[in-house]
mmCIF file of C-alpha atoms in Angstrom:
data_model
loop_
_atom_site.group_PDB
_atom_site.id
_atom_site.type_symbol
_atom_site.label_atom_id
_atom_site.label_comp_id
_atom_site.label_asym_id
_atom_site.label_seq_id
_atom_site.Cartn_x
_atom_site.Cartn_y
_atom_site.Cartn_z
ATOM 1 C CA UNK C 145 -57.457 9.258 -13.360
ATOM 2 C CA UNK C 146 -55.939 6.368 -13.356
ATOM 3 C CA UNK C 147 -52.559 7.289 -15.121
ATOM 4 C CA UNK C 148 -52.044 9.888 -12.567
ATOM 5 C CA UNK C 149 -52.329 7.432 -9.743
ATOM 6 C CA UNK C 150 -49.741 5.160 -11.453
ATOM 7 C CA UNK C 151 -47.247 8.047 -11.970
ATOM 8 C CA UNK C 152 -47.968 9.187 -7.981
ATOM 9 C CA UNK C 153 -45.978 6.136 -6.429
ATOM 10 C CA UNK C 154 -42.970 6.597 -8.733
ATOM 11 C CA UNK C 155 -42.313 10.321 -8.394
ATOM 12 C CA UNK C 156 -43.037 9.771 -4.295
ATOM 13 C CA UNK C 157 -40.438 6.855 -4.111
ATOM 14 C CA UNK C 158 -37.828 8.936 -6.994
ATOM 15 C CA UNK C 159 -38.263 12.247 -3.858
ATOM 16 C CA UNK C 160 -37.654 9.659 -1.130
ATOM 17 C CA UNK C 161 -34.184 8.596 -2.532
ATOM 18 C CA UNK C 162 -33.301 12.415 -2.762
ATOM 19 C CA UNK C 163 -34.496 13.004 0.682
ATOM 20 C CA UNK C 164 -31.413 10.103 1.744
ATOM 21 C CA UNK C 165 -29.247 11.296 -0.614
ATOM 22 C CA UNK C 166 -29.064 15.024 1.336
ATOM 23 C CA UNK C 167 -29.507 13.216 4.409
ATOM 24 C CA UNK C 168 -26.087 11.192 3.664
ATOM 25 C CA UNK C 169 -24.558 14.290 1.544
ATOM 26 C CA UNK C 170 -25.304 16.208 5.059
ATOM 27 C CA UNK C 171 -23.604 13.526 7.114
ATOM 28 C CA UNK C 172 -20.686 13.102 5.144
ATOM 29 C CA UNK C 173 -20.484 17.088 4.977
ATOM 30 C CA UNK C 174 -20.079 16.549 8.850
ATOM 31 C CA UNK C 175 -17.196 14.425 8.369
ATOM 32 C CA UNK C 176 -19.297 11.977 10.362
ATOM 33 C CA UNK C 177 -19.964 7.907 10.028
ATOM 34 C CA UNK C 178 -23.279 6.436 10.626
ATOM 35 C CA UNK C 179 -22.528 5.341 14.148
ATOM 36 C CA UNK C 180 -21.211 8.512 15.313
ATOM 37 C CA UNK C 181 -23.802 10.691 13.805
ATOM 38 C CA UNK C 182 -26.551 8.841 14.846
ATOM 39 C CA UNK C 183 -25.299 8.905 18.054
ATOM 40 C CA UNK C 184 -25.292 12.651 18.093
ATOM 41 C CA UNK C 185 -28.690 13.139 16.884
ATOM 42 C CA UNK C 186 -29.874 10.309 18.625
ATOM 43 C CA UNK C 187 -31.125 8.275 15.555
ATOM 44 C CA UNK C 188 -31.107 4.488 15.794
ATOM 45 C CA UNK C 189 -28.944 3.731 13.376
ATOM 46 C CA UNK C 190 -30.941 1.021 11.383
ATOM 47 C CA UNK C 191 -33.565 3.875 11.189
ATOM 48 C CA UNK C 192 -30.684 6.167 9.591
ATOM 49 C CA UNK C 193 -29.562 3.984 6.964
ATOM 50 C CA UNK C 194 -32.943 3.088 6.196
ATOM 51 C CA UNK C 195 -33.174 7.170 5.233
ATOM 52 C CA UNK C 196 -30.061 7.083 3.831
ATOM 53 C CA UNK C 197 -30.613 4.197 1.101
ATOM 54 C CA UNK C 198 -34.364 5.835 0.630
ATOM 55 C CA UNK C 199 -36.248 2.855 1.920
ATOM 56 C CA UNK C 200 -37.946 4.611 4.082
ATOM 57 C CA UNK C 201 -39.061 8.261 4.694
ATOM 58 C CA UNK C 202 -37.873 10.154 7.519
ATOM 59 C CA UNK C 203 -40.433 11.801 9.914
ATOM 60 C CA UNK C 204 -40.973 15.192 10.634
ATOM 61 C CA UNK C 205 -39.701 14.378 14.508
ATOM 62 C CA UNK C 206 -36.789 12.724 13.551
ATOM 63 C CA UNK C 207 -35.923 15.676 10.643
ATOM 64 C CA UNK C 208 -36.849 17.888 13.458
ATOM 65 C CA UNK C 209 -33.369 16.050 15.246
ATOM 66 C CA UNK C 210 -31.388 16.474 12.344
ATOM 67 C CA UNK C 211 -32.341 20.334 11.868
ATOM 68 C CA UNK C 212 -31.475 20.966 15.605
ATOM 69 C CA UNK C 213 -28.308 19.135 15.529
ATOM 70 C CA UNK C 214 -26.802 20.100 12.320
ATOM 71 C CA UNK C 215 -28.632 23.407 11.635
ATOM 72 C CA UNK C 216 -29.819 22.473 7.994
ATOM 73 C CA UNK C 217 -33.518 23.367 7.296
ATOM 74 C CA UNK C 218 -36.363 21.126 6.588
ATOM 75 C CA UNK C 219 -36.486 22.649 3.218
ATOM 76 C CA UNK C 220 -32.896 21.270 2.861
ATOM 77 C CA UNK C 221 -33.623 17.705 3.853
ATOM 78 C CA UNK C 222 -37.470 17.564 1.921
ATOM 79 C CA UNK C 223 -36.798 20.425 -0.552
ATOM 80 C CA UNK C 224 -33.455 20.545 -1.785
ATOM 81 C CA UNK C 225 -33.640 24.132 -1.000
ATOM 82 C CA UNK C 226 -29.530 25.392 0.113
ATOM 83 C CA UNK C 227 -30.320 28.664 1.296
ATOM 84 C CA UNK C 228 -29.422 29.541 4.569
ATOM 85 C CA UNK C 229 -27.397 26.073 5.071
ATOM 86 C CA UNK C 230 -24.578 26.419 7.808
ATOM 87 C CA UNK C 231 -21.163 27.096 6.136
ATOM 88 C CA UNK C 232 -19.263 24.000 7.128
ATOM 89 C CA UNK C 233 -22.119 22.045 5.745
ATOM 90 C CA UNK C 234 -21.813 24.190 2.836
ATOM 91 C CA UNK C 235 -17.775 23.644 2.803
ATOM 92 C CA UNK C 236 -18.348 19.883 3.288
ATOM 93 C CA UNK C 237 -20.421 19.646 0.609
ATOM 94 C CA UNK C 238 -18.125 21.361 -1.965
ATOM 95 C CA UNK C 239 -15.314 19.454 -0.668
ATOM 96 C CA UNK C 240 -17.465 16.492 -1.937
ATOM 97 C CA UNK C 241 -18.209 18.150 -5.084
ATOM 98 C CA UNK C 242 -14.199 18.567 -5.736
ATOM 99 C CA UNK C 243 -13.631 14.756 -4.927
ATOM 100 C CA UNK C 244 -15.811 13.438 -7.381
ATOM 101 C CA UNK C 245 -14.413 15.650 -10.010
#
Protein backbone atom coordinates (compact mmCIF):
# COMPACT_ATOMS: atom_id res chain seq x y z
CA UNK A 1 0.00 0.00 0.00
CA UNK A 2 2.78 2.45 0.81
CA UNK A 3 4.15 2.03 -2.74
CA UNK A 4 0.89 3.27 -4.23
CA UNK A 5 0.79 6.24 -1.87
CA UNK A 6 4.34 7.23 -2.70
CA UNK A 7 3.58 7.22 -6.45
CA UNK A 8 0.30 9.11 -6.21
CA UNK A 9 1.66 12.58 -5.30
CA UNK A 10 4.09 12.46 -8.22
CA UNK A 11 1.36 11.46 -10.64
CA UNK A 12 -0.93 14.21 -9.32
CA UNK A 13 1.85 16.78 -9.71
CA UNK A 14 2.43 15.67 -13.31
CA UNK A 15 -1.29 16.04 -14.05
CA UNK A 16 -1.35 19.56 -12.59
CA UNK A 17 1.60 20.54 -14.79
CA UNK A 18 -0.18 19.14 -17.86
CA UNK A 19 -3.34 21.06 -16.99
CA UNK A 20 -1.21 24.19 -16.72
CA UNK A 21 0.31 23.57 -20.14
CA UNK A 22 -3.14 23.23 -21.69
CA UNK A 23 -4.27 26.45 -20.01
CA UNK A 24 -1.22 28.30 -21.35
CA UNK A 25 -1.69 26.83 -24.83
CA UNK A 26 -5.35 27.87 -24.79
CA UNK A 27 -4.45 31.45 -23.85
CA UNK A 28 -1.68 31.59 -26.43
CA UNK A 29 -4.00 30.13 -29.09
CA UNK A 30 -6.18 33.18 -28.48
CA UNK A 31 -3.09 35.37 -28.92
CA UNK A 32 -3.54 37.03 -25.53
CA UNK A 33 -1.00 37.83 -22.86
CA UNK A 34 -1.77 36.83 -19.29
CA UNK A 35 -3.05 40.26 -18.25
CA UNK A 36 -5.50 40.50 -21.14
CA UNK A 37 -6.69 36.91 -20.71
CA UNK A 38 -7.20 37.35 -16.97
CA UNK A 39 -9.29 40.47 -17.48
CA UNK A 40 -11.36 38.62 -20.07
CA UNK A 41 -12.12 35.61 -17.86
CA UNK A 42 -12.16 37.41 -14.51
CA UNK A 43 -9.32 35.52 -12.83
CA UNK A 44 -6.53 37.25 -10.90
CA UNK A 45 -3.29 37.21 -12.86
CA UNK A 46 -1.21 35.83 -9.98
CA UNK A 47 -3.61 32.89 -9.63
CA UNK A 48 -3.57 32.32 -13.40
CA UNK A 49 0.22 32.37 -13.44
CA UNK A 50 0.22 29.66 -10.76
CA UNK A 51 -2.20 27.57 -12.83
CA UNK A 52 -0.12 27.88 -16.00
CA UNK A 53 3.11 27.02 -14.20
CA UNK A 54 1.49 24.00 -12.60
CA UNK A 55 2.11 25.15 -9.05
CA UNK A 56 -1.63 25.22 -8.29
CA UNK A 57 -4.53 23.26 -9.75
CA UNK A 58 -7.27 25.37 -11.28
CA UNK A 59 -10.55 25.04 -9.38
CA UNK A 60 -13.71 23.87 -11.08
CA UNK A 61 -15.27 27.32 -10.70
CA UNK A 62 -12.30 29.01 -12.37
CA UNK A 63 -12.17 26.34 -15.09
CA UNK A 64 -15.85 26.93 -15.82
CA UNK A 65 -15.08 30.63 -16.31
CA UNK A 66 -12.42 29.69 -18.84
CA UNK A 67 -14.86 27.37 -20.62
CA UNK A 68 -17.56 30.02 -20.79
CA UNK A 69 -15.27 32.66 -22.29
CA UNK A 70 -13.12 30.50 -24.59
CA UNK A 71 -15.50 27.73 -25.60
CA UNK A 72 -13.11 24.97 -24.53
CA UNK A 73 -14.45 22.08 -22.47
CA UNK A 74 -13.62 20.78 -19.04
CA UNK A 75 -12.48 17.62 -20.84
CA UNK A 76 -9.82 19.71 -22.59
CA UNK A 77 -8.68 21.47 -19.43
CA UNK A 78 -8.56 18.48 -17.11
CA UNK A 79 -8.10 15.51 -19.45
CA UNK A 80 -6.57 16.91 -22.64
CA UNK A 81 -9.40 15.71 -24.88
CA UNK A 82 -9.43 18.03 -27.88
CA UNK A 83 -12.72 16.83 -29.39
CA UNK A 84 -15.13 19.71 -29.76
CA UNK A 85 -12.60 22.52 -29.32
CA UNK A 86 -13.62 25.75 -31.07
CA UNK A 87 -12.07 26.27 -34.51
CA UNK A 88 -10.17 29.38 -33.41
CA UNK A 89 -8.51 27.43 -30.59
CA UNK A 90 -7.67 24.50 -32.88
CA UNK A 91 -6.13 26.90 -35.41
CA UNK A 92 -4.13 28.63 -32.69
CA UNK A 93 -2.88 25.32 -31.33
CA UNK A 94 -1.87 24.27 -34.84
CA UNK A 95 0.05 27.53 -35.30
CA UNK A 96 1.90 26.82 -32.06
CA UNK A 97 2.93 23.40 -33.40
CA UNK A 98 3.97 24.86 -36.74
CA UNK A 99 6.16 27.46 -35.00
CA UNK A 100 7.95 24.72 -33.04
CA UNK A 101 8.71 22.73 -36.20
